[in-house]
XYZ file of C-alpha atoms in Angstrom:
321
model
C -42.499 18.955 1.824
C -43.083 22.738 1.791
C -46.184 22.891 3.989
C -44.687 20.980 6.956
C -41.400 22.879 6.477
C -43.156 26.233 6.816
C -45.310 24.974 9.706
C -42.177 23.804 11.485
C -40.521 27.191 11.000
C -43.604 28.934 12.418
C -43.511 26.736 15.532
C -39.741 27.117 15.849
C -40.061 30.898 15.634
C -43.078 31.658 17.830
C -43.070 28.701 20.232
C -39.516 27.343 20.253
C -39.972 25.561 23.577
C -43.243 23.863 22.704
C -41.569 20.804 21.211
C -38.821 20.582 23.808
C -40.930 18.854 26.446
C -38.992 15.657 25.910
C -39.779 12.012 25.217
C -41.455 11.044 21.951
C -42.735 14.553 21.195
C -39.262 16.060 21.029
C -37.781 12.983 19.367
C -40.298 12.988 16.510
C -41.109 16.626 15.864
C -37.824 18.348 16.690
C -34.916 15.899 16.582
C -35.999 13.501 13.835
C -34.632 15.235 10.739
C -31.239 13.495 10.560
C -32.381 9.924 11.345
C -35.387 10.176 9.018
C -33.274 11.611 6.205
C -30.796 8.803 6.883
C -33.662 6.326 6.483
C -34.651 8.021 3.238
C -31.079 7.820 1.970
C -30.981 4.117 2.828
C -34.279 3.540 1.028
C -33.019 5.410 -2.030
C -30.012 3.097 -2.140
C -32.250 0.004 -2.111
C -33.838 1.164 -5.362
C -30.476 1.277 -7.155
C -29.742 -2.050 -8.805
C -26.773 -3.168 -10.836
C -28.662 -2.188 -13.966
C -29.218 1.387 -12.767
C -25.992 2.162 -10.890
C -24.216 3.543 -13.980
C -26.963 6.049 -14.843
C -27.339 6.976 -11.157
C -23.647 7.798 -10.805
C -23.748 9.764 -14.062
C -26.681 11.828 -12.810
C -25.051 12.393 -9.404
C -21.838 13.530 -11.069
C -23.630 15.994 -13.327
C -25.660 17.318 -10.380
C -22.518 17.858 -8.314
C -20.734 19.560 -11.206
C -23.558 21.912 -12.176
C -25.038 22.646 -8.734
C -21.860 22.908 -6.678
C -18.549 23.014 -8.515
C -19.486 25.446 -11.285
C -21.379 27.923 -9.041
C -18.661 27.802 -6.361
C -16.004 28.475 -8.981
C -17.967 31.493 -10.201
C -18.325 32.834 -6.652
C -14.598 32.405 -5.984
C -13.831 34.205 -9.258
C -16.059 37.082 -8.150
C -14.315 37.114 -4.781
C -10.920 37.416 -6.444
C -12.146 40.649 -8.035
C -14.285 42.292 -5.337
C -12.749 40.769 -2.195
C -14.372 39.056 0.785
C -16.953 41.845 1.194
C -18.730 40.548 -1.906
C -21.351 42.536 -3.761
C -24.486 44.471 -2.802
C -24.041 43.727 0.874
C -23.737 39.967 0.338
C -20.330 38.643 1.373
C -18.435 35.935 -0.450
C -19.046 33.756 2.615
C -22.830 34.118 2.254
C -22.640 33.544 -1.496
C -20.631 30.334 -1.172
C -22.744 28.992 1.687
C -25.892 29.537 -0.383
C -24.706 28.479 -3.828
C -22.512 25.403 -3.368
C -24.970 23.002 -1.679
C -28.503 21.700 -2.180
C -31.521 20.576 -0.198
C -31.326 16.800 -0.638
C -34.628 16.219 1.165
C -36.541 18.466 -1.208
C -34.783 16.862 -4.183
C -35.834 13.398 -3.017
C -39.385 14.583 -2.408
C -39.706 16.152 -5.866
C -37.962 13.444 -7.872
C -39.841 10.776 -5.967
C -42.980 12.185 -7.531
C -41.852 13.390 -10.942
C -38.495 11.697 -11.578
C -37.208 8.135 -11.732
C -34.544 6.027 -10.033
C -31.726 7.894 -11.794
C -32.992 11.256 -10.582
C -33.533 10.077 -7.022
C -30.103 8.453 -6.946
C -28.549 11.804 -7.839
C -29.108 12.576 -4.159
C -25.520 11.354 -3.758
C -24.513 14.838 -4.926
C -26.291 16.300 -1.895
C -24.422 13.880 0.364
C -21.184 15.312 -1.023
C -22.093 19.019 -1.056
C -24.009 18.997 2.226
C -22.497 21.011 5.054
C -19.436 23.281 4.991
C -17.101 20.911 3.121
C -17.128 22.541 -0.303
C -17.180 26.030 1.169
C -14.042 25.204 3.143
C -12.458 23.633 0.075
C -13.084 26.672 -2.109
C -11.832 28.991 0.622
C -8.852 26.702 1.265
C -6.464 29.136 -0.346
C -7.148 31.360 2.672
C -5.645 28.726 4.983
C -8.869 27.262 6.396
C -8.817 24.015 8.427
C -8.937 20.354 7.555
C -11.959 18.811 5.848
C -13.721 16.237 8.105
C -13.695 13.405 5.596
C -15.196 10.937 8.090
C -18.336 13.053 8.270
C -18.555 12.929 4.478
C -18.138 9.162 4.506
C -20.814 8.900 7.175
C -23.300 10.670 4.918
C -22.750 8.163 2.107
C -22.676 4.922 4.125
C -26.511 4.588 4.473
C -26.863 4.872 0.702
C -24.219 2.207 0.071
C -25.803 -0.125 2.626
C -29.158 0.405 0.934
C -27.648 -0.534 -2.421
C -26.276 -3.709 -0.855
C -29.598 -4.704 0.727
C -31.612 -3.879 -2.390
C -29.383 -5.986 -4.587
C -29.295 -8.926 -2.193
C -33.061 -9.081 -1.673
C -35.551 -7.708 -4.207
C -38.378 -8.017 -1.676
C -36.741 -5.361 0.481
C -36.838 -2.998 -2.501
C -40.596 -3.460 -2.693
C -41.085 -3.075 1.068
C -39.141 0.207 1.231
C -40.486 1.798 -1.933
C -43.319 3.713 -0.189
C -41.063 5.027 2.595
C -40.612 8.576 1.131
C -44.333 9.316 1.274
C -44.284 8.392 4.962
C -41.161 10.121 6.268
C -40.893 13.294 4.153
C -43.592 15.308 6.004
C -42.022 14.438 9.358
C -38.413 15.342 8.599
C -39.560 18.465 6.728
C -41.353 19.690 9.867
C -38.310 18.904 12.015
C -36.048 20.801 9.618
C -38.441 23.733 9.711
C -38.198 24.038 13.494
C -34.547 25.020 13.036
C -35.401 27.942 10.730
C -36.125 31.109 12.700
C -38.336 33.387 10.616
C -36.792 36.275 12.520
C -33.468 35.470 10.871
C -35.161 35.571 7.486
C -36.494 39.035 8.297
C -33.104 40.149 9.620
C -31.545 39.107 6.342
C -33.750 41.712 4.711
C -33.998 42.306 1.019
C -30.425 41.134 0.438
C -31.239 37.681 1.836
C -34.439 37.415 -0.166
C -32.598 38.559 -3.288
C -29.939 35.923 -2.646
C -32.565 33.174 -2.640
C -34.258 34.597 -5.715
C -30.922 34.383 -7.566
C -29.823 30.963 -6.249
C -32.988 29.129 -7.317
C -33.114 30.009 -11.049
C -29.359 30.301 -11.645
C -28.210 27.029 -10.081
C -31.428 25.284 -11.120
C -30.823 26.345 -14.710
C -27.261 25.010 -14.574
C -28.517 21.585 -13.461
C -31.239 21.773 -16.124
C -28.526 22.326 -18.751
C -26.690 19.277 -17.434
C -29.836 17.149 -17.534
C -30.733 18.318 -21.035
C -27.411 18.388 -22.855
C -25.094 16.075 -20.886
C -27.576 13.426 -19.786
C -30.014 13.984 -22.682
C -33.123 13.648 -20.543
C -35.320 15.492 -23.030
C -38.674 16.649 -21.647
C -37.742 15.491 -18.151
C -34.794 17.886 -17.961
C -36.953 20.324 -16.001
C -36.412 18.121 -12.950
C -32.987 19.783 -12.714
C -34.544 23.024 -11.476
C -35.519 21.223 -8.259
C -31.820 21.244 -7.339
C -31.760 25.050 -7.216
C -31.915 25.158 -3.422
C -29.881 26.003 -0.338
C -29.689 23.240 2.271
C -31.079 23.951 5.724
C -27.843 23.109 7.504
C -26.016 25.687 5.348
C -27.277 28.176 7.939
C -24.495 26.908 10.231
C -21.767 27.186 7.576
C -20.754 30.839 8.197
C -20.053 30.161 11.879
C -18.093 26.998 11.053
C -15.968 28.863 8.508
C -15.308 31.692 10.978
C -14.175 29.159 13.568
C -11.576 27.963 11.070
C -10.515 31.452 10.001
C -11.278 34.432 12.311
C -11.091 36.832 9.352
C -14.648 35.798 8.489
C -16.117 36.582 11.930
C -17.245 40.041 10.847
C -19.485 38.478 8.203
C -21.081 35.701 10.276
C -24.169 37.504 11.626
C -25.344 38.978 8.341
C -24.322 35.926 6.308
C -26.257 33.565 8.601
C -29.427 35.641 8.234
C -28.992 35.847 4.461
C -28.418 32.103 4.126
C -31.523 31.440 6.254
C -33.556 33.595 3.886
C -32.112 31.732 0.913
C -33.066 28.374 2.465
C -36.705 29.367 2.764
C -36.979 31.224 -0.547
C -35.313 28.478 -2.584
C -37.411 25.769 -0.901
C -40.450 27.542 -2.339
C -39.080 28.702 -5.702
C -37.123 25.614 -6.835
C -40.031 23.126 -7.002
C -42.272 25.795 -8.510
C -39.746 26.500 -11.280
C -39.196 22.778 -11.875
C -42.945 22.183 -12.116
C -43.411 25.061 -14.556
C -40.612 23.842 -16.840
C -41.885 20.255 -16.735
C -45.423 21.408 -17.438
C -44.293 23.484 -20.398
C -42.480 20.432 -21.781
C -45.562 18.273 -21.240
C -43.721 16.106 -18.723
C -45.532 16.919 -15.466
C -46.736 13.349 -15.058
C -46.620 11.770 -11.612
C -46.885 8.255 -13.022
C -43.487 8.653 -14.676
C -41.910 8.807 -11.230
C -42.439 5.082 -10.859
C -40.349 4.233 -13.873
C -37.060 2.554 -13.235
C -33.963 3.501 -15.178
C -33.452 -0.131 -16.067
C -36.563 -0.113 -18.224
C -34.751 1.852 -20.876
C -35.705 5.141 -22.534
C -38.148 7.210 -20.560
C -38.008 10.556 -22.352
C -39.659 10.439 -25.731
C -37.202 7.881 -27.032
C -34.153 10.068 -26.435
C -31.988 7.449 -24.797
C -31.139 5.976 -21.444
C -29.938 9.214 -19.891
C -26.242 8.438 -20.032
């Protein structure tokens, strides 16, 4: 995913109009991220059977707790002490927008290669934490606006439909299994076109530092959940792949400021810092996950084909529940 993501950001930065010529070119290389990710979500749902739904929900719950709820609570606690200005030039708005969400596309790409159906199904956590929802929730005490619950429902519907199709017809599960390898490079490029490298530079050292902190800290929290709550043993290193900031988090500061004008003064800097965190974490998170898996002797691509229903997959340490 990383190579097309970076290539897309290069094109989006230095030739932003090149892909806007219309027709199929624009549709595929610039506007395809959401529909292709939707297809990937649907496909992921088809791989979740009745035998795996329990473990999948357990993994999604742990991912949401450790990647979003715990970090956001820590950021809010810091904000209650230092105020909205935050620390070291990084506002509470930038911290929340970077810490409380995750790059679901990267998670699917990584777990599709090194995880199993339980890990891939934990994408549901990204469907919940994607966008400004949790940021607005955790800043709700400041009187921010209503949460668009329909948008949240819309993010989960493709997954639920996929579950339905996969359980009604096993042949569809087999047909859609190779879909990730086909669509991931395309939606990664399209996502990259929305990342202006100039914004990353504008974010400066503070933005780069933000990404350097987000990746290991939130990744480690998910790793702890995988290792001690889900008892995934050697495969717990997969959790570090969740230590990312989602691409659409770049829009979160502006959305929050629209709900509460008090945050307008932070929008410009926060947006640049979040953009830097998106790019830095997209590089660091899979690298950290790979290193931890390698150290545990679990960097085995063939294990990614295992289905949770087959039973123990981690050195006999249980089903992952």
